[in-house]
């Protein structure tokens, strides 16, 4: 079935970027199951002025997860994993596991000493039904009930990665290169750190200031993919071209968002909760005009989004080097794959994202630019006054961030007469626009 939709021109994309304060973006589209269009717009780094090109590599964040799910399927098809691997208890392969963000080698978790741990399977991991948190924190009391609710978990993906690495004797990067990147021609993609010759986009905050790179160097199935829009477009086309029924099963609804307790708490409508589900690796919006699978990528200063219409075989993926990148998702998707209103309603309400044309959005960002300039010039009084204006314009779910920033500026205005102890400073550790506070 040929899609009658057509991509808008680059002027439309650039308009969205300008409205959302996004420095750079790379986009690729698929039509009738084939890569059909790509474009690179804007600046890779606002300080250097380097442009985004079609081979500029972006951090994909959680757009890593659909690629990993595809890799798992490929390993089963190739016989590297058992046909019933998806249902096998994972603890029998890897009973002890060190969480991704815990550095101490002595602080590992055993999955063989509880009914919950022994219940974990690849099916539960890829559908975010393990009950595990997104990332396990040091000294956190771990409580989880596999299969009870939907709970988004990058940790589950990392655990499954470690299980597969033990079974195959190969690293995530080695497996992805052999079974995904090379066969699909994804020559600019890797789960490991890119080499020094790679043209990398720099991440930018809400006001288009370039930021230091964040994250850890280890390979991570849940979030370490580096790629280009062209490469990811090839991956989306490969998913649409796959005819085997076993892969189609990966794209069937596994758990509906009515089981996402956070979404229910945030007031997502029953209509949305009952029509948005999770497959093995993707979000899914069910609709009469055609099911659409989708996923987003979100890490500090980088945002990305991908959507695939399974009926008319169209798709789009875009990567931005901006904290604001998801603000344009709806406008980007509806031009290419159709109406993703319910899927995006679930996503934006559950995770507190905002559109670029939300009330007061533009004014808040313009004020924040002024405030951060004042802060860089050590005019903390003016910066505080501007953030107080921002506070009045902020929605409820954003107010605490602004209040935290004002509290910090209050401390800075007293710094000439007050000694800030280490105990006080620890309260303010974090990223504050162009400033980073560590103790």
Short mmCIF file of N, CA and C in Angstrom, two decimals, residues 155-270:
data_model
loop_
_atom_site.label_atom_id
_atom_site.label_comp_id
_atom_site.label_asym_id
_atom_site.label_seq_id
_atom_site.Cartn_x
_atom_site.Cartn_y
_atom_site.Cartn_z
N UNK A 155 17.29 -1.26 33.33
CA UNK A 155 18.08 -2.25 34.06
C UNK A 155 17.80 -3.65 33.56
N UNK A 156 16.53 -3.94 33.29
CA UNK A 156 16.17 -5.25 32.77
C UNK A 156 16.88 -5.55 31.45
N UNK A 157 16.95 -4.55 30.57
CA UNK A 157 17.64 -4.73 29.29
C UNK A 157 19.12 -5.02 29.51
N UNK A 158 19.73 -4.31 30.46
CA UNK A 158 21.16 -4.53 30.71
C UNK A 158 21.40 -5.93 31.28
N UNK A 159 20.50 -6.39 32.15
CA UNK A 159 20.62 -7.75 32.68
C UNK A 159 20.51 -8.77 31.56
N UNK A 160 19.54 -8.59 30.66
CA UNK A 160 19.38 -9.53 29.54
C UNK A 160 20.62 -9.49 28.64
N UNK A 161 21.17 -8.31 28.44
CA UNK A 161 22.42 -8.20 27.67
C UNK A 161 23.51 -9.08 28.28
N UNK A 162 23.67 -9.00 29.60
CA UNK A 162 24.72 -9.76 30.28
C UNK A 162 24.45 -11.27 30.19
N UNK A 163 23.17 -11.66 30.22
CA UNK A 163 22.81 -13.07 30.04
C UNK A 163 23.25 -13.55 28.67
N UNK A 164 22.94 -12.76 27.64
CA UNK A 164 23.26 -13.16 26.26
C UNK A 164 24.77 -13.14 26.03
N UNK A 165 25.45 -12.17 26.60
CA UNK A 165 26.92 -12.15 26.46
C UNK A 165 27.54 -13.40 27.08
N UNK A 166 26.99 -13.86 28.21
CA UNK A 166 27.52 -15.07 28.84
C UNK A 166 27.23 -16.30 27.98
N UNK A 167 26.04 -16.36 27.41
CA UNK A 167 25.66 -17.52 26.59
C UNK A 167 26.49 -17.61 25.30
N UNK A 168 26.74 -16.46 24.68
CA UNK A 168 27.40 -16.44 23.37
C UNK A 168 28.91 -16.27 23.45
N UNK A 169 29.41 -15.75 24.57
CA UNK A 169 30.84 -15.49 24.68
C UNK A 169 31.28 -14.28 23.88
N UNK A 170 30.33 -13.43 23.47
CA UNK A 170 30.65 -12.24 22.68
C UNK A 170 30.02 -11.01 23.34
N UNK A 171 30.62 -9.84 23.07
CA UNK A 171 30.09 -8.61 23.65
C UNK A 171 28.87 -8.13 22.86
N UNK A 172 28.12 -7.23 23.48
CA UNK A 172 26.97 -6.64 22.79
C UNK A 172 27.39 -6.02 21.47
N UNK A 173 28.48 -5.26 21.47
CA UNK A 173 28.94 -4.61 20.25
C UNK A 173 29.31 -5.64 19.18
N UNK A 174 30.00 -6.69 19.58
CA UNK A 174 30.38 -7.73 18.61
C UNK A 174 29.15 -8.40 18.00
N UNK A 175 28.17 -8.69 18.82
CA UNK A 175 26.95 -9.33 18.32
C UNK A 175 26.15 -8.40 17.42
N UNK A 176 26.00 -7.14 17.86
CA UNK A 176 25.23 -6.18 17.07
C UNK A 176 25.91 -5.92 15.72
N UNK A 177 27.21 -5.84 15.73
CA UNK A 177 27.94 -5.60 14.47
C UNK A 177 27.73 -6.76 13.49
N UNK A 178 27.81 -7.99 13.99
CA UNK A 178 27.71 -9.16 13.12
C UNK A 178 26.29 -9.40 12.62
N UNK A 179 25.30 -9.21 13.47
CA UNK A 179 23.94 -9.60 13.13
C UNK A 179 23.02 -8.45 12.72
N UNK A 180 23.45 -7.21 13.01
CA UNK A 180 22.59 -6.07 12.68
C UNK A 180 23.33 -5.03 11.85
N UNK A 181 24.38 -4.45 12.39
CA UNK A 181 25.01 -3.31 11.74
C UNK A 181 25.59 -3.62 10.36
N UNK A 182 26.37 -4.68 10.26
CA UNK A 182 26.97 -5.03 8.96
C UNK A 182 25.92 -5.49 7.95
N UNK A 183 25.04 -6.44 8.31
CA UNK A 183 24.03 -6.86 7.32
C UNK A 183 23.13 -5.74 6.82
N UNK A 184 22.84 -4.76 7.68
CA UNK A 184 21.94 -3.68 7.28
C UNK A 184 22.67 -2.45 6.74
N UNK A 185 23.98 -2.49 6.70
CA UNK A 185 24.74 -1.36 6.19
C UNK A 185 24.77 -0.17 7.13
N UNK A 186 24.68 -0.43 8.43
CA UNK A 186 24.69 0.64 9.44
C UNK A 186 26.14 0.93 9.84
N UNK A 187 26.88 1.56 8.92
CA UNK A 187 28.32 1.69 9.09
C UNK A 187 28.72 2.74 10.13
N UNK A 188 27.79 3.59 10.55
CA UNK A 188 28.13 4.62 11.55
C UNK A 188 27.53 4.31 12.93
N UNK A 189 27.19 3.05 13.17
CA UNK A 189 26.49 2.69 14.40
C UNK A 189 27.34 1.81 15.30
N UNK A 190 27.22 2.00 16.61
CA UNK A 190 27.94 1.17 17.57
C UNK A 190 27.30 1.30 18.96
N UNK A 191 27.40 0.23 19.74
CA UNK A 191 26.99 0.26 21.14
C UNK A 191 28.17 0.63 22.04
N UNK A 192 29.37 0.52 21.52
CA UNK A 192 30.56 0.92 22.26
C UNK A 192 30.83 2.40 22.02
N UNK A 193 31.82 2.96 22.70
CA UNK A 193 32.16 4.35 22.47
C UNK A 193 32.71 4.53 21.05
N UNK A 194 32.25 5.53 20.31
CA UNK A 194 32.78 5.78 18.97
C UNK A 194 34.27 6.15 19.03
N UNK A 195 34.98 5.85 17.95
CA UNK A 195 36.40 6.23 17.95
C UNK A 195 36.55 7.73 17.73
N UNK A 196 37.78 8.20 17.88
CA UNK A 196 38.03 9.65 17.89
C UNK A 196 37.82 10.31 16.54
N UNK A 197 37.72 9.52 15.48
CA UNK A 197 37.51 10.11 14.15
C UNK A 197 36.03 10.34 13.85
N UNK A 198 35.14 9.86 14.72
CA UNK A 198 33.70 9.97 14.49
C UNK A 198 33.23 11.42 14.64
N UNK A 199 32.39 11.86 13.71
CA UNK A 199 31.81 13.21 13.80
C UNK A 199 30.61 13.16 14.74
N UNK A 200 30.84 13.57 15.99
CA UNK A 200 29.81 13.48 17.01
C UNK A 200 29.08 14.80 17.19
N UNK A 201 27.76 14.72 17.36
CA UNK A 201 26.99 15.90 17.75
C UNK A 201 27.20 16.15 19.23
N UNK A 202 27.25 17.41 19.62
CA UNK A 202 27.33 17.78 21.03
C UNK A 202 25.93 18.03 21.56
N UNK A 203 25.68 17.59 22.79
CA UNK A 203 24.38 17.84 23.40
C UNK A 203 24.26 19.29 23.85
N UNK A 204 23.01 19.79 23.87
CA UNK A 204 22.75 21.18 24.27
C UNK A 204 21.59 21.22 25.25
N UNK A 205 21.64 22.19 26.15
CA UNK A 205 20.56 22.34 27.13
C UNK A 205 19.35 23.04 26.52
N UNK A 206 18.39 23.43 27.38
CA UNK A 206 17.15 24.02 26.89
C UNK A 206 17.36 25.33 26.15
N UNK A 207 18.50 25.99 26.41
CA UNK A 207 18.75 27.30 25.79
C UNK A 207 19.88 27.25 24.77
N UNK A 208 20.13 26.05 24.24
CA UNK A 208 21.07 25.84 23.13
C UNK A 208 22.53 26.07 23.51
N UNK A 209 22.85 25.90 24.79
CA UNK A 209 24.24 25.96 25.24
C UNK A 209 24.83 24.55 25.19
N UNK A 210 26.00 24.37 24.53
CA UNK A 210 26.61 23.03 24.48
C UNK A 210 27.02 22.56 25.87
N UNK A 211 26.87 21.26 26.12
CA UNK A 211 27.14 20.69 27.43
C UNK A 211 28.19 19.58 27.33
N UNK A 212 28.85 19.33 28.45
CA UNK A 212 29.80 18.23 28.52
C UNK A 212 29.05 16.91 28.34
N UNK A 213 29.72 15.93 27.77
CA UNK A 213 29.10 14.62 27.57
C UNK A 213 28.86 13.96 28.92
N UNK A 214 27.74 13.27 29.03
CA UNK A 214 27.40 12.57 30.26
C UNK A 214 27.27 11.08 29.99
N UNK A 215 27.17 10.31 31.05
CA UNK A 215 26.96 8.88 30.88
C UNK A 215 28.21 8.08 31.17
N UNK A 216 28.12 6.79 30.98
CA UNK A 216 29.19 5.86 31.28
C UNK A 216 29.71 5.24 29.98
N UNK A 217 30.98 4.81 29.99
CA UNK A 217 31.57 4.28 28.75
C UNK A 217 31.16 2.85 28.42
N UNK A 218 30.54 2.12 29.37
CA UNK A 218 30.23 0.72 29.13
C UNK A 218 29.12 0.55 28.09
N UNK A 219 29.17 -0.56 27.37
CA UNK A 219 28.10 -0.91 26.45
C UNK A 219 26.83 -1.21 27.24
N UNK A 220 25.71 -0.75 26.73
CA UNK A 220 24.45 -0.90 27.46
C UNK A 220 23.31 -1.06 26.46
N UNK A 221 22.67 -2.22 26.47
CA UNK A 221 21.58 -2.49 25.53
C UNK A 221 20.42 -1.51 25.69
N UNK A 222 20.30 -0.93 26.87
CA UNK A 222 19.20 -0.02 27.12
C UNK A 222 19.45 1.41 26.71
N UNK A 223 20.72 1.77 26.32
CA UNK A 223 20.91 3.18 26.05
C UNK A 223 22.22 3.65 25.48
N UNK A 224 23.17 2.77 25.08
CA UNK A 224 24.48 3.28 24.66
C UNK A 224 24.66 3.37 23.14
N UNK A 225 23.61 3.12 22.37
CA UNK A 225 23.74 3.17 20.91
C UNK A 225 24.11 4.57 20.44
N UNK A 226 25.11 4.65 19.56
CA UNK A 226 25.45 5.86 18.82
C UNK A 226 25.16 5.55 17.35
N UNK A 227 24.48 6.47 16.67
CA UNK A 227 24.07 6.16 15.30
C UNK A 227 23.73 7.44 14.54
N UNK A 228 23.39 7.27 13.28
CA UNK A 228 22.90 8.38 12.45
C UNK A 228 21.46 8.11 12.06
N UNK A 229 20.77 9.14 11.62
CA UNK A 229 19.39 8.95 11.17
C UNK A 229 19.35 8.01 9.96
N UNK A 230 20.31 8.13 9.06
CA UNK A 230 20.34 7.25 7.87
C UNK A 230 20.47 5.79 8.27
N UNK A 231 21.38 5.51 9.22
CA UNK A 231 21.56 4.14 9.69
C UNK A 231 20.29 3.62 10.33
N UNK A 232 19.68 4.42 11.18
CA UNK A 232 18.49 3.95 11.90
C UNK A 232 17.32 3.78 10.93
N UNK A 233 17.29 4.61 9.89
CA UNK A 233 16.27 4.44 8.84
C UNK A 233 16.41 3.09 8.16
N UNK A 234 17.65 2.64 7.95
CA UNK A 234 17.87 1.31 7.37
C UNK A 234 17.35 0.22 8.31
N UNK A 235 17.56 0.41 9.58
CA UNK A 235 17.05 -0.54 10.56
C UNK A 235 15.52 -0.60 10.52
N UNK A 236 14.85 0.56 10.46
CA UNK A 236 13.39 0.58 10.40
C UNK A 236 12.89 -0.11 9.13
N UNK A 237 13.57 0.12 8.02
CA UNK A 237 13.18 -0.53 6.76
C UNK A 237 13.33 -2.04 6.87
N UNK A 238 14.40 -2.49 7.55
CA UNK A 238 14.61 -3.93 7.72
C UNK A 238 13.49 -4.55 8.55
N UNK A 239 13.03 -3.83 9.57
CA UNK A 239 11.92 -4.33 10.38
C UNK A 239 10.66 -4.48 9.53
N UNK A 240 10.40 -3.50 8.66
CA UNK A 240 9.22 -3.56 7.80
C UNK A 240 9.35 -4.63 6.72
N UNK A 241 10.56 -4.94 6.34
CA UNK A 241 10.79 -5.91 5.27
C UNK A 241 10.77 -7.35 5.78
N UNK A 242 10.82 -7.51 7.10
CA UNK A 242 10.90 -8.86 7.66
C UNK A 242 9.55 -9.56 7.57
N UNK A 243 9.53 -10.69 6.90
CA UNK A 243 8.28 -11.39 6.65
C UNK A 243 8.02 -12.56 7.61
N UNK A 244 9.01 -12.97 8.38
CA UNK A 244 8.85 -14.15 9.22
C UNK A 244 7.86 -13.90 10.35
N UNK A 245 6.99 -14.87 10.57
CA UNK A 245 5.95 -14.73 11.58
C UNK A 245 6.53 -14.58 12.98
N UNK A 246 7.69 -15.17 13.20
CA UNK A 246 8.31 -15.08 14.52
C UNK A 246 8.69 -13.63 14.85
N UNK A 247 9.05 -12.84 13.83
CA UNK A 247 9.36 -11.42 14.09
C UNK A 247 8.07 -10.62 14.28
N UNK A 248 7.04 -10.96 13.51
CA UNK A 248 5.76 -10.27 13.69
C UNK A 248 5.21 -10.46 15.10
N UNK A 249 5.53 -11.61 15.71
CA UNK A 249 5.10 -11.84 17.09
C UNK A 249 5.77 -10.86 18.05
N UNK A 250 6.98 -10.40 17.70
CA UNK A 250 7.68 -9.41 18.52
C UNK A 250 6.94 -8.07 18.52
N UNK A 251 6.10 -7.84 17.51
CA UNK A 251 5.41 -6.55 17.37
C UNK A 251 3.94 -6.61 17.79
N UNK A 252 3.55 -7.68 18.47
CA UNK A 252 2.19 -7.80 18.98
C UNK A 252 2.10 -7.25 20.40
N UNK A 253 0.93 -6.73 20.76
CA UNK A 253 0.73 -6.19 22.11
C UNK A 253 0.98 -7.28 23.15
N UNK A 254 1.81 -6.94 24.13
CA UNK A 254 2.13 -7.87 25.21
C UNK A 254 1.53 -7.42 26.53
N UNK A 255 1.59 -6.11 26.79
CA UNK A 255 1.02 -5.56 28.02
C UNK A 255 0.46 -4.17 27.71
N UNK A 256 -0.77 -3.91 28.14
CA UNK A 256 -1.40 -2.61 27.89
C UNK A 256 -1.06 -1.63 29.00
N UNK A 257 -1.08 -0.35 28.63
CA UNK A 257 -0.66 0.67 29.58
C UNK A 257 -1.64 0.90 30.72
N UNK A 258 -2.78 0.22 30.68
CA UNK A 258 -3.67 0.21 31.84
C UNK A 258 -2.95 -0.41 33.04
N UNK A 259 -1.87 -1.16 32.79
CA UNK A 259 -1.08 -1.76 33.85
C UNK A 259 0.13 -0.90 34.23
N UNK A 260 0.21 0.30 33.67
CA UNK A 260 1.27 1.25 34.04
C UNK A 260 0.73 2.12 35.18
N UNK A 261 1.10 1.81 36.40
CA UNK A 261 0.55 2.52 37.55
C UNK A 261 0.93 4.00 37.55
N UNK A 262 2.09 4.33 36.99
CA UNK A 262 2.50 5.74 36.93
C UNK A 262 1.60 6.51 35.98
N UNK A 263 1.27 5.91 34.84
CA UNK A 263 0.37 6.56 33.87
C UNK A 263 -1.01 6.77 34.47
N UNK A 264 -1.50 5.78 35.17
CA UNK A 264 -2.81 5.90 35.82
C UNK A 264 -2.77 7.04 36.84
N UNK A 265 -1.69 7.11 37.62
CA UNK A 265 -1.53 8.15 38.63
C UNK A 265 -1.49 9.53 38.00
N UNK A 266 -0.88 9.65 36.81
CA UNK A 266 -0.75 10.94 36.14
C UNK A 266 -2.03 11.36 35.42
N UNK A 267 -3.05 10.50 35.42
CA UNK A 267 -4.33 10.87 34.82
C UNK A 267 -4.47 10.61 33.34
N UNK A 268 -3.67 9.70 32.79
CA UNK A 268 -3.83 9.30 31.39
C UNK A 268 -5.21 8.67 31.24
N UNK A 269 -5.93 9.04 30.18
CA UNK A 269 -7.32 8.60 30.02
C UNK A 269 -7.42 7.09 29.81
N UNK A 270 -8.57 6.54 30.18
CA UNK A 270 -8.81 5.10 30.01
C UNK A 270 -8.74 4.71 28.54
#
